[in-house]
Amino acid sequence: MATVASAPTIDPKVSAFVARKQKMLINGKWVDAASGKTFATYNPATGEVLAQVAEGDREDINRAVRAARAAFESGPWSKMPPAVRGKLIWKLADLIEKHLEEFAQLESLDNGKPLGIARIADVPLTVEHMRYYAGWATKIEGNTIPLILAPPNKFLAYTVREPVGVVGQIIPWNFPLLMAAWKLGPSLAAGCTSVLKPAEQTPLTALRLGELIQEAGFPDGVVNIVPGFGETAGAALAAHPDVDKVAFTGSTEVGRLIVQAAAGNLKKVSLELGGKSPNVIFADADIESAIPGAASAIFFNHGQCCCAGSRLYVEKPIFDKVVDGVSHSAEQIKVKPGFEPDSDMGPLVSQEQLNRVCGYLESGLKEGAKAVTGGKRHGDKGYFVKPTVLVNTNETMKVVREEIFGPVVTAIPFSDPSEIVGKANDTTYGLAAGVWSRDIKKAHTVAAKLRAGTVWINCYNVFDPAMPFGGYKESGWGREMGHEVLEHYTEVKSICSAL
Ligand code: ADP
């Protein structure tokens, strides 16, 4: 593995991990694919093969679902008190923290993101996410219900929340470890068992997480991890008749396929999908914070965030200043392999994403947009794109309407503040939005009218395990995080007893 050997600061444990063929975790054992097939994962900074991974398919999904069902119905997990579940989740968080550097390096190599970002964002957020849900394991409660039609004291009615059962969890490649935690934290707290399918581009940290799940002492079959492709392993999991719920994060296009696949046994579905989020800067904003805020809203994680602030609306009097400021910020970003110590932005995750983002840039420029900065690929090796600010765009262009999932922002001026809510909401998506203003009343009035699951005021991309996240409209069904997500991992049972 030339790439890894030549990286100067690589942890020997990470080199050893990527050098060995990665298997899948089914019923507490690391096994090969039933077909014996493997697939390669690539280092996006070089395009070279990083590791070989067992390629899960329908048969492996069947094996994993059988294991998850057995663990749910009859294993030690099904009898475990919530406090013990909570302690196991907390122990897992401690183990992830102990191996923080190893996870950060694996994530950077597999996904391309700067090592420094993985160290301060992806891995610590994963740890805190797990700890938050460790706390919830003992706090999932029902209610007592005063019946309104029966005479008082004749009945006792109450609800209990029970785990939904076997859960299929299909996750994307933009925050591979953190997305695994978003799914596993609440499902474990609720007492479910899982089959997790990481994205084919970035399976490595989920597989290392599997090793720590075993080390923490979770019973066999509680978490099964099956790497593989979406059309095969993912589709089989979404359609599986013995899966009670599927939780998906990814594109809106695949979200629709998941809904169709889930229809067979009417499994529960939660979806966290794409976005084309508006970021609105009013003329009365604190421009010193709005400019870097708008830049990081789009450029964080190379724009590979479903909530990226990709439509920047700026009130006319400050439009030029904001565009200059955001473009200047873009030009300061050091676009380098994620493993280089001063990298601010690594490569996109894959050749496919590089083609997709460059395709959007070409289409925008052809339709008359102007790149104030960027506008093309960066270098000719690896999947790097220059951070880009497009102006002269309008709402009919693909670059304004469609999710690019790259470091590309379209800046559009507006003159009439009363029209901005209509423009901001003029999208099929509804994941997130930003509002920048010193006028508290205006900011909250606009926030109330935005059709989006999260609205950030005078900030952007602030995430917290306690704050629910998810989409209106075609950005999804249900919410991740907070106590809201626990509703998706539990069923409510009403119990009514005659007294
Ligand atoms: P992207 O297009 O950005 O790669 P996707 O939505 O295709 O994002 O992928 C997110 C996750 O969905 C990945 O784990 C991928 O393997 C999976 N996936 C892709 N297609 C399907 C499908 N037809 N059924 C189930 N899962 C799928």
Coordinates of C-alpha atoms in Angstrom, one line a residue, residues 424-430 451 471-477:
A424 CA -35.3 31.0 0.2
N425 CA -38.3 28.6 0.3
D426 CA -38.3 28.1 -3.5
T427 CA -36.8 24.7 -3.5
T428 CA -38.0 21.1 -3.2
Y429 CA -35.7 20.7 -0.2
G430 CA -36.1 21.8 3.4
R451 CA -39.6 25.7 5.7
G471 CA -35.8 17.8 6.8
Y472 CA -39.0 19.3 5.7
K473 CA -40.3 18.5 2.2
E474 CA -38.0 16.3 0.1
S475 CA -35.2 16.5 2.6
G476 CA -36.6 13.6 4.6
W477 CA -38.8 11.9 7.1

